[in-house]
Short mmCIF file of C-alpha atoms in Angstrom, two decimals:
data_model
loop_
_atom_site.label_atom_id
_atom_site.label_comp_id
_atom_site.label_asym_id
_atom_site.label_seq_id
_atom_site.Cartn_x
_atom_site.Cartn_y
_atom_site.Cartn_z
CA MET R 1043 -14.91 2.93 0.77
CA LEU R 1044 -15.68 5.95 -1.40
CA THR R 1045 -17.62 8.98 -0.34
CA PRO R 1046 -20.60 10.19 -2.39
CA GLU R 1047 -18.45 13.10 -3.61
CA GLU R 1048 -15.68 10.75 -4.77
CA ARG R 1049 -18.23 8.62 -6.62
CA ARG R 1050 -19.68 11.74 -8.24
CA VAL R 1051 -16.24 12.91 -9.41
CA ALA R 1052 -15.38 9.46 -10.74
CA GLY R 1053 -18.71 9.39 -12.55
CA GLU R 1054 -17.60 12.49 -14.45
CA GLU R 1055 -14.83 10.44 -16.08
CA HIS R 1056 -12.10 11.53 -13.68
CA LEU R 1057 -9.57 9.06 -12.32
CA LEU R 1058 -9.39 8.91 -8.54
CA LEU R 1059 -6.06 8.72 -6.73
CA LEU R 1060 -6.30 6.33 -3.79
CA SER R 1061 -3.44 6.52 -1.34
CA TRP R 1062 -2.61 3.51 0.82
CA GLU R 1063 -0.27 3.88 3.75
CA SER R 1064 1.45 1.17 5.74
CA LYS R 1065 0.09 2.56 8.97
CA TRP R 1066 -2.56 1.63 11.52
CA TRP R 1067 -4.23 4.95 12.25
CA GLY R 1068 -4.57 5.23 16.01
CA GLY R 1069 -2.12 2.39 16.58
CA THR R 1070 1.03 2.62 18.64
CA LYS R 1071 4.48 2.76 17.06
CA ALA R 1072 5.04 -0.89 18.01
CA GLN R 1073 1.81 -1.91 16.23
CA GLN R 1074 2.76 -0.43 12.85
CA PRO R 1075 3.28 -3.00 10.09
CA THR R 1076 6.62 -3.26 8.35
CA TRP R 1077 7.16 -3.47 4.61
CA LYS R 1078 8.54 -6.98 5.16
CA GLN R 1079 5.21 -8.08 6.66
CA ILE R 1080 3.42 -6.59 3.66
CA ALA R 1081 5.84 -8.17 1.15
CA ASP R 1082 5.56 -11.53 2.91
CA GLY R 1083 1.76 -11.43 2.56
CA ASP R 1084 1.07 -11.20 6.29
CA LEU R 1085 -1.64 -8.59 5.69
CA ASP R 1086 -3.11 -9.96 2.46
CA ALA R 1087 -6.21 -11.67 3.86
CA SER R 1088 -7.02 -9.15 6.58
CA VAL R 1089 -6.27 -5.85 4.82
CA ILE R 1090 -4.98 -5.84 1.24
CA ASP R 1091 -7.38 -8.36 -0.31
CA VAL R 1092 -10.31 -6.70 1.46
CA GLN R 1093 -9.42 -3.26 0.12
CA ALA R 1094 -8.65 -4.63 -3.35
CA ALA R 1095 -12.12 -6.22 -3.44
CA ARG R 1096 -13.66 -2.85 -2.56
CA ILE R 1097 -11.78 -1.20 -5.43
CA ARG R 1098 -12.86 -3.99 -7.79
CA GLU R 1099 -16.46 -3.54 -6.63
CA PHE R 1100 -16.17 0.18 -7.43
CA GLY R 1101 -15.54 -0.94 -11.00
CA GLU R 1102 -13.63 2.06 -12.33
CA LYS R 1103 -9.94 2.57 -13.06
CA VAL R 1104 -8.05 4.31 -10.27
CA PHE R 1105 -4.53 5.44 -9.55
CA LEU R 1106 -3.12 3.73 -6.48
CA SER R 1107 -0.31 5.24 -4.45
CA PHE R 1108 1.49 3.29 -1.75
CA ASP R 1109 3.27 5.03 1.13
CA LEU R 1110 3.56 8.50 -0.32
CA GLU R 1111 7.00 9.93 0.43
CA MET R 1112 8.17 6.51 1.58
CA ASP R 1113 11.69 7.80 1.97
CA THR R 1114 10.54 9.30 5.26
CA ARG R 1115 9.54 5.83 6.51
CA THR R 1116 12.94 4.16 6.34
CA PRO R 1117 14.45 2.54 8.25
CA ALA R 1118 11.45 2.36 10.62
CA SER R 1119 9.39 0.36 8.10
CA GLY R 1120 12.35 -1.62 6.85
CA THR R 1121 15.02 -1.06 4.25
CA PRO R 1122 15.17 -2.48 0.72
CA ARG R 1123 17.67 -4.99 2.06
CA THR R 1124 15.38 -6.27 4.84
CA THR R 1125 12.22 -6.06 2.76
CA CYS R 1126 13.40 -7.67 -0.47
CA ALA R 1127 16.37 -9.78 0.55
CA PRO R 1128 14.44 -13.05 0.82
CA THR R 1129 13.16 -12.71 -2.75
CA VAL R 1130 16.13 -11.13 -4.52
CA THR R 1131 18.61 -13.29 -6.36
CA SER R 1132 21.99 -11.78 -7.09
CA THR R 1133 23.66 -12.04 -10.49
CA THR R 1134 25.73 -14.92 -9.09
CA GLY R 1135 22.58 -16.82 -8.16
CA SER R 1136 23.53 -16.91 -4.49
CA GLY R 1137 20.45 -15.06 -3.29
CA SER R 1138 22.55 -12.62 -1.32
CA TRP R 1139 23.15 -8.88 -1.49
CA ALA R 1140 26.90 -9.29 -2.02
#
């Protein structure tokens, strides 16, 4: 996962910034994952858990950024309403966005 240069820099007591994007590089627009798929865990076993294990194996603290400038990804990747609605409970307890 990390290049020799990144490992060298981290070995000098620097924190690395790893940037994850919700994008399949080289994939078509129709193949791109949505935030809802990510929030629902659809990519946990095949992508997220695999990358998390690689970071754990690295063994150093890192900064992790997800979807830098994510405001440019909406609504294509989903909106807060479509991404979080299934898990958000309103103050009335109805589970809606009323």
